Short mmCIF file of C-alpha atoms in Angstrom, two decimals:
data_model
loop_
_atom_site.label_atom_id
_atom_site.label_comp_id
_atom_site.label_asym_id
_atom_site.label_seq_id
_atom_site.Cartn_x
_atom_site.Cartn_y
_atom_site.Cartn_z
CA MET W 8 106.55 88.47 13.27
CA LYS W 9 109.32 88.38 11.00
CA PHE W 10 110.41 85.94 8.32
CA TYR W 11 113.79 85.30 6.65
CA VAL W 12 113.03 83.86 2.94
CA ILE W 13 116.17 82.16 1.59
CA GLY W 14 116.07 80.90 -2.01
CA ILE W 15 117.67 77.69 -3.19
CA THR W 16 118.18 75.67 -6.49
CA ASP W 17 117.95 72.11 -6.78
CA HIS W 18 121.41 71.43 -5.77
CA PRO W 19 121.91 68.97 -3.07
CA GLN W 20 124.39 70.98 -1.23
CA PRO W 21 123.79 74.35 -1.68
CA TRP W 22 126.10 77.33 -0.80
CA PHE W 23 125.30 80.28 1.25
CA PRO W 24 127.10 83.42 1.97
CA PRO W 25 128.11 83.73 5.63
CA ASP W 26 125.51 85.94 6.93
CA VAL W 27 123.03 83.05 5.66
CA GLU W 28 124.75 80.43 7.01
CA GLU W 29 124.92 82.19 10.48
CA LEU W 30 121.08 82.92 10.38
CA ILE W 31 120.59 79.44 9.40
CA GLY W 32 122.77 78.04 12.43
CA ARG W 33 120.90 80.19 14.93
CA GLY W 34 117.42 79.45 13.76
CA HIS W 35 114.62 77.49 15.52
CA ILE W 36 111.71 77.12 13.47
CA PHE W 37 112.32 76.60 9.63
CA SER W 38 109.66 75.72 6.96
CA GLY W 39 109.67 75.06 3.17
CA GLY W 40 108.51 72.40 0.84
CA ARG W 41 109.22 68.59 1.11
CA ARG W 42 111.87 68.58 -1.68
CA HIS W 43 113.45 71.74 0.37
CA HIS W 44 113.41 69.64 3.41
CA ASP W 45 115.39 66.93 1.82
CA ILE W 46 117.92 69.33 0.45
CA MET W 47 118.42 71.00 3.88
CA ALA W 48 117.72 68.33 6.55
CA ASP W 49 121.55 67.93 7.50
CA ARG W 50 122.14 71.52 7.54
CA LEU W 51 119.67 72.37 10.12
CA PRO W 52 120.40 72.85 13.89
CA ARG W 53 119.83 69.70 16.08
CA ASP W 54 116.57 71.29 17.58
CA ALA W 55 115.09 72.67 14.57
CA ARG W 56 111.48 72.48 13.92
CA TRP W 57 110.20 72.16 10.43
CA ILE W 58 106.85 73.19 9.05
CA ASP W 59 105.90 71.65 5.76
CA ILE W 60 104.36 74.02 3.05
CA THR W 61 101.51 71.95 1.66
CA VAL W 62 98.24 72.86 0.33
CA PRO W 63 95.68 74.29 1.85
CA LEU W 64 97.66 76.81 3.02
CA ASP W 65 95.46 77.94 5.60
CA ALA W 66 96.76 75.21 8.03
CA VAL W 67 100.64 76.32 7.36
CA PHE W 68 99.66 80.03 8.10
CA GLU W 69 98.05 78.91 11.20
CA GLN W 70 101.13 77.11 12.41
CA TYR W 71 103.32 80.61 11.42
CA ARG W 72 101.24 82.61 13.28
CA THR W 73 102.51 80.75 16.73
CA HIS W 74 106.08 81.91 16.13
CA ASP W 75 107.81 85.30 16.06
CA GLU W 76 110.68 84.49 13.70
CA ILE W 77 110.57 81.83 11.06
CA ILE W 78 113.08 80.79 8.19
CA VAL W 79 111.79 79.58 5.02
CA PHE W 80 113.40 78.01 2.35
CA ALA W 81 112.07 78.78 -1.28
CA SER W 82 112.88 77.57 -4.94
CA GLY W 83 114.87 80.21 -6.85
CA ASP W 84 114.06 83.89 -6.22
CA PRO W 85 111.23 83.98 -3.70
CA LEU W 86 109.87 87.19 -5.23
CA PHE W 87 109.78 85.66 -8.59
CA PHE W 88 106.25 83.89 -8.61
CA GLY W 89 107.62 82.56 -5.30
CA PHE W 90 106.39 82.13 -1.65
CA ALA W 91 107.61 85.54 -0.64
CA ALA W 92 104.80 87.15 -2.68
CA THR W 93 102.22 84.99 -0.87
CA LEU W 94 103.74 85.89 2.62
CA GLN W 95 103.37 89.57 1.81
CA ARG W 96 99.65 88.78 0.64
CA ARG W 97 98.44 86.40 3.43
CA LEU W 98 100.45 88.26 6.31
CA PRO W 99 101.02 91.78 5.32
CA GLU W 100 101.91 92.90 8.49
CA ALA W 101 104.96 90.79 8.86
CA ARG W 102 108.41 91.87 8.26
CA LEU W 103 110.40 89.85 5.59
CA GLN W 104 114.02 89.75 4.49
CA VAL W 105 114.75 87.97 1.24
CA PHE W 106 118.07 86.20 0.21
CA PRO W 107 117.36 85.13 -3.48
CA ALA W 108 118.94 82.42 -5.40
CA PRO W 109 118.66 82.12 -9.36
CA ASN W 110 115.20 81.29 -10.59
CA SER W 111 114.81 78.45 -12.87
CA LEU W 112 114.07 80.36 -16.02
CA GLN W 113 117.32 82.53 -15.14
CA MET W 114 119.41 78.89 -15.10
CA LEU W 115 117.84 77.54 -18.15
CA ALA W 116 118.55 80.72 -20.18
CA HIS W 117 122.11 80.81 -18.92
CA ARG W 118 122.88 77.43 -19.74
CA CYS W 119 121.38 77.86 -23.33
CA LEU W 120 123.14 81.34 -23.63
CA ILE W 121 119.76 82.66 -24.60
CA PRO W 122 119.44 86.48 -23.75
CA TYR W 123 116.21 86.92 -21.66
CA ASP W 124 115.71 90.33 -21.37
CA ASP W 125 112.79 90.20 -23.98
CA MET W 126 111.32 87.03 -22.52
CA HIS W 127 107.59 87.10 -21.43
CA ILE W 128 107.24 85.18 -18.37
CA VAL W 129 104.26 82.94 -17.52
CA SER W 130 103.44 80.81 -14.42
CA LEU W 131 101.53 77.92 -14.75
CA THR W 132 102.39 76.65 -11.44
CA GLY W 133 98.78 76.21 -9.70
CA ARG W 134 97.50 78.68 -11.99
CA PRO W 135 95.09 78.35 -15.15
CA TRP W 136 96.10 78.47 -18.86
CA HIS W 137 95.09 82.12 -19.29
CA GLU W 138 98.45 83.86 -18.91
CA LEU W 139 99.96 81.24 -21.54
CA ASP W 140 96.89 81.77 -23.92
CA HIS W 141 97.42 85.81 -23.55
CA ALA W 142 101.16 85.57 -24.87
CA LEU W 143 100.16 83.26 -27.63
CA MET W 144 97.69 85.43 -28.91
CA GLU W 145 99.54 88.40 -28.83
CA HIS W 146 102.17 86.30 -31.02
CA THR W 147 105.22 86.68 -28.26
CA ALA W 148 108.22 85.42 -29.73
CA LYS W 149 109.92 84.07 -26.79
CA ILE W 150 107.93 82.80 -23.61
CA GLY W 151 109.41 81.21 -20.43
CA VAL W 152 107.06 78.96 -18.75
CA LEU W 153 107.06 77.52 -15.13
CA THR W 154 105.02 74.50 -14.97
CA ASP W 155 103.52 72.07 -12.53
CA ARG W 156 102.33 68.44 -12.69
CA GLN W 157 99.33 69.32 -14.72
CA HIS W 158 100.63 71.92 -17.02
CA THR W 159 103.81 69.74 -17.98
CA PRO W 160 105.82 70.45 -21.01
CA THR W 161 103.65 67.60 -22.93
CA THR W 162 100.26 69.40 -22.13
CA ILE W 163 102.01 72.76 -23.17
CA ALA W 164 103.27 71.41 -26.40
CA GLN W 165 99.64 69.66 -27.16
CA ARG W 166 98.01 72.94 -26.31
CA LEU W 167 100.27 74.89 -28.82
CA MET W 168 99.47 72.38 -31.65
CA ASN W 169 95.94 72.14 -31.07
CA TYR W 170 95.32 75.87 -31.65
CA GLY W 171 97.89 76.10 -34.65
CA TYR W 172 100.89 77.84 -32.77
CA THR W 173 103.45 75.61 -34.34
CA ASP W 174 106.21 77.93 -35.03
CA TYR W 175 107.95 77.33 -31.44
CA LEU W 176 111.01 75.43 -30.55
CA VAL W 177 110.57 73.84 -27.09
CA ILE W 178 113.66 74.10 -24.69
CA VAL W 179 113.17 72.01 -21.38
CA GLY W 180 115.24 72.37 -18.30
CA GLU W 181 114.72 69.52 -15.50
CA HIS W 182 116.09 69.67 -12.11
CA LEU W 183 118.08 72.65 -12.95
CA GLY W 184 121.02 73.27 -10.31
CA ASN W 185 121.56 69.66 -9.54
CA PRO W 186 124.71 68.22 -11.35
CA ALA W 187 123.64 64.75 -11.03
CA GLN W 188 120.22 65.06 -12.34
CA GLN W 189 120.07 68.07 -14.42
CA ARG W 190 118.90 67.70 -17.95
CA ILE W 191 118.26 70.13 -20.74
CA ARG W 192 116.73 69.11 -24.11
CA ARG W 193 115.69 70.98 -27.26
CA MET W 194 112.80 69.70 -29.32
CA THR W 195 110.02 70.38 -31.57
CA LEU W 196 106.63 70.78 -30.33
CA VAL W 197 105.63 67.27 -32.07
CA GLU W 198 108.55 65.80 -30.14
CA ALA W 199 107.61 67.55 -26.88
CA SER W 200 104.01 66.38 -27.33
CA ALA W 201 104.76 62.79 -27.28
CA LEU W 202 107.11 62.66 -24.53
CA THR W 203 106.15 61.51 -21.12
CA ASP W 204 109.43 61.18 -19.11
CA PHE W 205 109.85 64.86 -18.22
CA GLN W 206 110.90 65.16 -14.24
CA GLN W 207 109.68 67.50 -11.99
CA PRO W 208 110.63 70.21 -11.27
CA ASN W 209 111.12 71.57 -14.82
CA CYS W 210 110.55 74.73 -16.72
CA LEU W 211 110.67 75.69 -20.29
CA ILE W 212 111.35 78.29 -23.01
CA LEU W 213 108.99 78.64 -25.80
CA TRP W 214 111.08 80.33 -28.63
CA ALA W 215 109.59 81.28 -32.30
CA LYS W 216 112.07 79.68 -34.83
CA ASN W 217 110.62 82.12 -37.53
CA ALA W 218 109.34 85.60 -37.51
CA LEU W 219 105.83 85.17 -36.36
CA PRO W 220 102.72 86.46 -38.72
CA PRO W 221 101.33 89.75 -37.86
CA ARG W 222 98.00 89.79 -35.86
CA ARG W 223 95.18 90.82 -37.94
CA MET W 224 92.32 93.19 -37.40
CA GLY W 225 89.13 91.68 -38.47
CA ILE W 226 88.55 88.07 -39.93
CA PRO W 227 86.90 87.66 -43.21
CA ASP W 228 83.50 86.17 -42.88
CA ALA W 229 84.35 83.69 -45.40
CA GLU W 230 86.94 81.89 -43.24
CA PHE W 231 84.59 81.00 -40.51
CA GLU W 232 82.94 77.36 -40.82
CA LEU W 233 79.22 78.63 -40.53
CA LEU W 234 76.11 77.13 -38.95
CA ASP W 235 74.76 74.76 -41.94
CA GLY W 236 76.38 76.91 -44.51
CA ARG W 237 74.18 79.93 -43.77
CA GLU W 238 76.04 83.10 -44.41
CA ARG W 239 73.38 85.37 -42.54
CA MET W 240 74.22 83.42 -39.41
CA ILE W 241 77.26 85.24 -38.41
CA THR W 242 77.97 88.81 -37.29
CA LYS W 243 79.57 90.44 -40.28
CA MET W 244 83.25 91.37 -39.64
CA PRO W 245 82.52 95.32 -40.09
CA ILE W 246 79.52 94.99 -37.75
CA ARG W 247 81.52 92.61 -35.32
CA LEU W 248 84.28 95.09 -35.03
CA LEU W 249 81.75 98.16 -34.36
CA SER W 250 80.27 95.85 -31.76
CA LEU W 251 83.34 95.24 -30.00
CA GLN W 252 84.32 98.98 -30.03
CA ALA W 253 81.08 99.69 -28.53
CA LEU W 254 81.71 96.95 -25.66
CA GLU W 255 85.04 98.94 -24.73
CA LEU W 256 87.06 95.89 -24.47
CA PRO W 257 90.39 97.11 -23.87
CA ARG W 258 89.18 98.22 -20.40
CA ARG W 259 87.11 95.45 -19.59
CA THR W 260 88.24 91.91 -17.86
CA VAL W 261 85.46 89.39 -18.19
CA PHE W 262 83.30 89.08 -21.36
CA TRP W 263 80.51 87.01 -22.15
CA ASP W 264 78.82 86.40 -25.54
CA VAL W 265 75.43 85.04 -25.15
CA GLY W 266 73.93 83.17 -28.51
CA PHE W 267 77.68 82.78 -30.02
CA CYS W 268 76.37 80.52 -32.93
CA THR W 269 79.59 80.39 -34.89
CA GLY W 270 81.82 82.15 -32.54
CA SER W 271 82.89 84.83 -34.49
CA VAL W 272 82.50 87.75 -31.92
CA SER W 273 83.97 85.54 -29.25
CA ILE W 274 86.93 84.79 -31.36
CA GLU W 275 87.49 88.11 -32.60
CA ALA W 276 87.37 89.69 -29.07
CA ALA W 277 90.02 86.84 -27.95
CA LEU W 278 92.38 87.59 -30.72
CA GLN W 279 92.03 91.53 -30.69
CA PHE W 280 91.84 91.52 -26.69
CA PRO W 281 93.79 88.48 -25.28
CA HIS W 282 93.68 89.73 -21.73
CA LEU W 283 89.84 88.98 -21.51
CA HIS W 284 88.42 86.00 -19.72
CA ILE W 285 85.78 85.11 -22.24
CA HIS W 286 82.74 82.87 -21.49
CA SER W 287 80.41 82.05 -24.58
CA PHE W 288 76.87 80.77 -24.43
CA GLU W 289 74.83 78.83 -27.10
CA VAL W 290 71.44 77.20 -26.98
CA ARG W 291 72.45 74.62 -29.87
CA GLU W 292 74.68 71.80 -29.43
CA GLU W 293 75.93 72.46 -32.91
CA GLY W 294 77.53 75.64 -31.49
CA ARG W 295 80.14 73.33 -29.58
CA ARG W 296 81.47 71.89 -32.49
CA LEU W 297 81.34 75.29 -34.46
CA MET W 298 83.33 77.24 -31.64
CA ASP W 299 85.75 74.28 -31.50
CA VAL W 300 86.70 74.35 -35.21
CA ASN W 301 86.62 77.99 -35.47
CA SER W 302 88.59 78.72 -32.29
CA ARG W 303 91.48 76.09 -33.48
CA ARG W 304 91.55 77.56 -36.86
CA PHE W 305 92.16 80.98 -35.82
CA GLY W 306 94.16 80.34 -32.68
CA ALA W 307 91.44 81.74 -30.07
CA VAL W 308 92.85 79.76 -26.93
CA GLY W 309 90.77 79.44 -23.91
CA ILE W 310 87.26 80.50 -24.68
CA GLU W 311 85.05 78.94 -22.06
CA VAL W 312 81.75 77.44 -23.67
CA SER W 313 78.39 76.67 -21.99
CA ILE W 314 75.56 74.73 -24.28
CA GLY W 315 71.95 74.95 -23.48
CA ASP W 316 69.46 77.39 -22.56
CA PHE W 317 71.06 80.61 -20.93
CA LEU W 318 67.75 81.43 -18.89
CA ASP W 319 68.32 77.74 -17.36
CA LYS W 320 72.13 78.33 -16.45
CA ASP W 321 73.33 78.67 -12.87
CA LEU W 322 75.66 81.36 -13.28
CA SER W 323 76.73 81.70 -9.53
CA ALA W 324 80.05 79.94 -9.93
CA LEU W 325 81.26 82.20 -13.10
CA PRO W 326 83.29 85.45 -12.76
CA ARG W 327 80.85 88.26 -13.04
CA PRO W 328 81.16 90.22 -16.33
CA ASP W 329 81.60 93.77 -17.14
CA ALA W 330 80.89 93.19 -20.95
CA VAL W 331 78.00 91.18 -22.41
CA PHE W 332 77.30 90.81 -26.32
CA ILE W 333 73.73 89.54 -26.92
CA GLY W 334 73.98 87.69 -30.35
CA GLY W 335 70.87 85.82 -30.09
CA HIS W 336 67.95 85.73 -27.57
CA GLY W 337 65.17 83.47 -28.89
CA GLY W 338 62.41 85.90 -28.53
CA ARG W 339 63.05 86.26 -24.88
CA LEU W 340 65.34 89.32 -24.91
CA LYS W 341 63.83 91.18 -21.47
CA GLU W 342 64.14 87.78 -19.25
CA MET W 343 67.87 87.44 -20.87
CA MET W 344 68.52 91.00 -19.97
CA ALA W 345 66.98 90.76 -16.78
CA LYS W 346 69.40 87.77 -15.54
CA ILE W 347 72.40 89.34 -17.32
CA SER W 348 71.68 92.71 -15.29
CA LYS W 349 71.65 90.70 -12.04
CA VAL W 350 75.21 89.58 -12.45
CA LEU W 351 76.76 92.51 -14.48
CA THR W 352 79.08 94.44 -12.62
CA VAL W 353 78.57 98.18 -12.01
CA GLY W 354 79.91 100.27 -15.05
CA GLY W 355 79.64 97.09 -17.12
CA CYS W 356 77.79 97.28 -20.58
CA ILE W 357 75.37 95.17 -22.79
CA VAL W 358 75.49 95.46 -26.46
CA MET W 359 73.18 93.90 -29.21
CA ASN W 360 72.68 94.22 -32.69
CA SER W 361 68.94 94.85 -33.88
CA VAL W 362 67.82 94.00 -37.36
CA THR W 363 64.09 94.62 -36.38
CA GLU W 364 62.00 97.62 -34.90
CA GLN W 365 60.67 95.23 -32.41
CA SER W 366 63.85 93.93 -30.90
CA ARG W 367 65.33 97.53 -30.47
CA LEU W 368 61.99 98.39 -28.76
CA ASP W 369 62.10 95.26 -26.58
CA PHE W 370 65.89 96.32 -25.79
CA GLU W 371 64.80 99.90 -24.85
CA ALA W 372 61.95 98.58 -22.74
CA ALA W 373 64.25 96.22 -20.83
CA CYS W 374 66.76 98.80 -20.23
CA ASP W 375 64.01 101.28 -18.66
CA ALA W 376 62.78 98.24 -16.61
CA LEU W 377 65.94 97.34 -15.15
CA ARG W 378 67.08 100.98 -14.89
CA LEU W 379 70.03 100.46 -17.40
CA SER W 380 71.40 103.83 -18.99
CA ARG W 381 70.81 103.64 -22.63
CA CYS W 382 73.50 104.94 -24.89
CA PRO W 383 73.15 106.68 -28.22
CA SER W 384 72.65 103.81 -30.93
CA LEU W 385 74.50 103.27 -34.07
CA HIS W 386 72.53 102.78 -37.19
CA VAL W 387 74.55 100.77 -39.84
CA ALA W 388 73.77 99.44 -43.48
CA LEU W 389 76.16 96.89 -45.03
CA ASN W 390 75.85 96.19 -48.72
CA ASP W 391 72.45 94.62 -49.39
CA TYR W 392 71.84 93.33 -45.97
CA ASN W 393 69.19 94.78 -43.58
CA PRO W 394 70.35 97.70 -41.71
CA ILE W 395 71.25 97.07 -38.24
CA ASP W 396 71.27 99.25 -35.24
CA ILE W 397 74.23 98.66 -32.71
CA LEU W 398 72.52 99.07 -29.20
CA LYS W 399 74.32 99.61 -25.87
CA ALA W 400 73.25 99.96 -22.16
CA VAL W 401 75.41 100.56 -19.15
CA LYS W 402 74.64 99.31 -15.32
CA LYS W 403 75.00 102.62 -13.43
CA GLN W 404 75.12 102.84 -9.43
CA PRO W 405 71.82 101.77 -7.93
#
């Protein structure tokens, strides 16, 4: 099976080099999105058959498998977050030949004379927010964003404003490559967040107007909103940073914070390690507001929150964690660790801060019962607070 993947822009009469024109002229089976069909309909041979690329893709690939040679039209560069990569993933045995066109972010940068060699590219097309959140928390100065009908310039601007990333100019390009419909607009986040007339397809560049502030290593405790103002209901900054170190978060992917209270550990983890997928649990309903207030205050974007008794939660739909911090256990530590151990990936770790001798003994007993490998603890005394043991266990191969 061989695919010829031809990139096109939004121009209603695309130009192709002679070898591509010849390829199209002798083709029989063609494929692409409906917009691509509208552009190419009068350029195809009379006996051409067209396969629409629509979701779910399983049906599309079932049709592909009945043909030996298919010409596919795709937007821009098919290897730039494009359909050629999907073909490689779905049909690794197939042969591909790619004829790229400029991608939309290239065209937008060229139209605006913006050097883009230092631009961080994010695709939100059919994808979650995570990669944009990652770029924001790294204080990336220039971000190119591919959009879709849910992740629009409007919703993107609103997300940035909600989490305090207000230093960006928004440059939106619509119908790039189409002389009759192309539109490029520069605007503030406030302006973009209020507009609803953006036409698909579009893309945008987020460009920091001024130098972005440096990222901090550790948030002072006094800057968090606390549960009923209780200063002892927060993991103190030095202990927080030591706990994050014990979790080895630079090499982790999915982090769970169980019993987050103010959200300080989750927020610190998100800001220091923006690549993480973070899911945070808290039994108290007040935790929802605290996490919302504090995550917006510090720009910690994308933390997923679950409120209610952790032991009653159905965890099957969540990605399995490779790092878990237990911030609170309500006297049911052994049951909590047993539930965590079932979903923790091999090599993953559990970290807990123990204030009492009993909680340390319970942690050790749970580790032994669950066959978790205990690591040496760290005993820390901070000012006039009670000494704390930072405990850690690792799940080994069964």
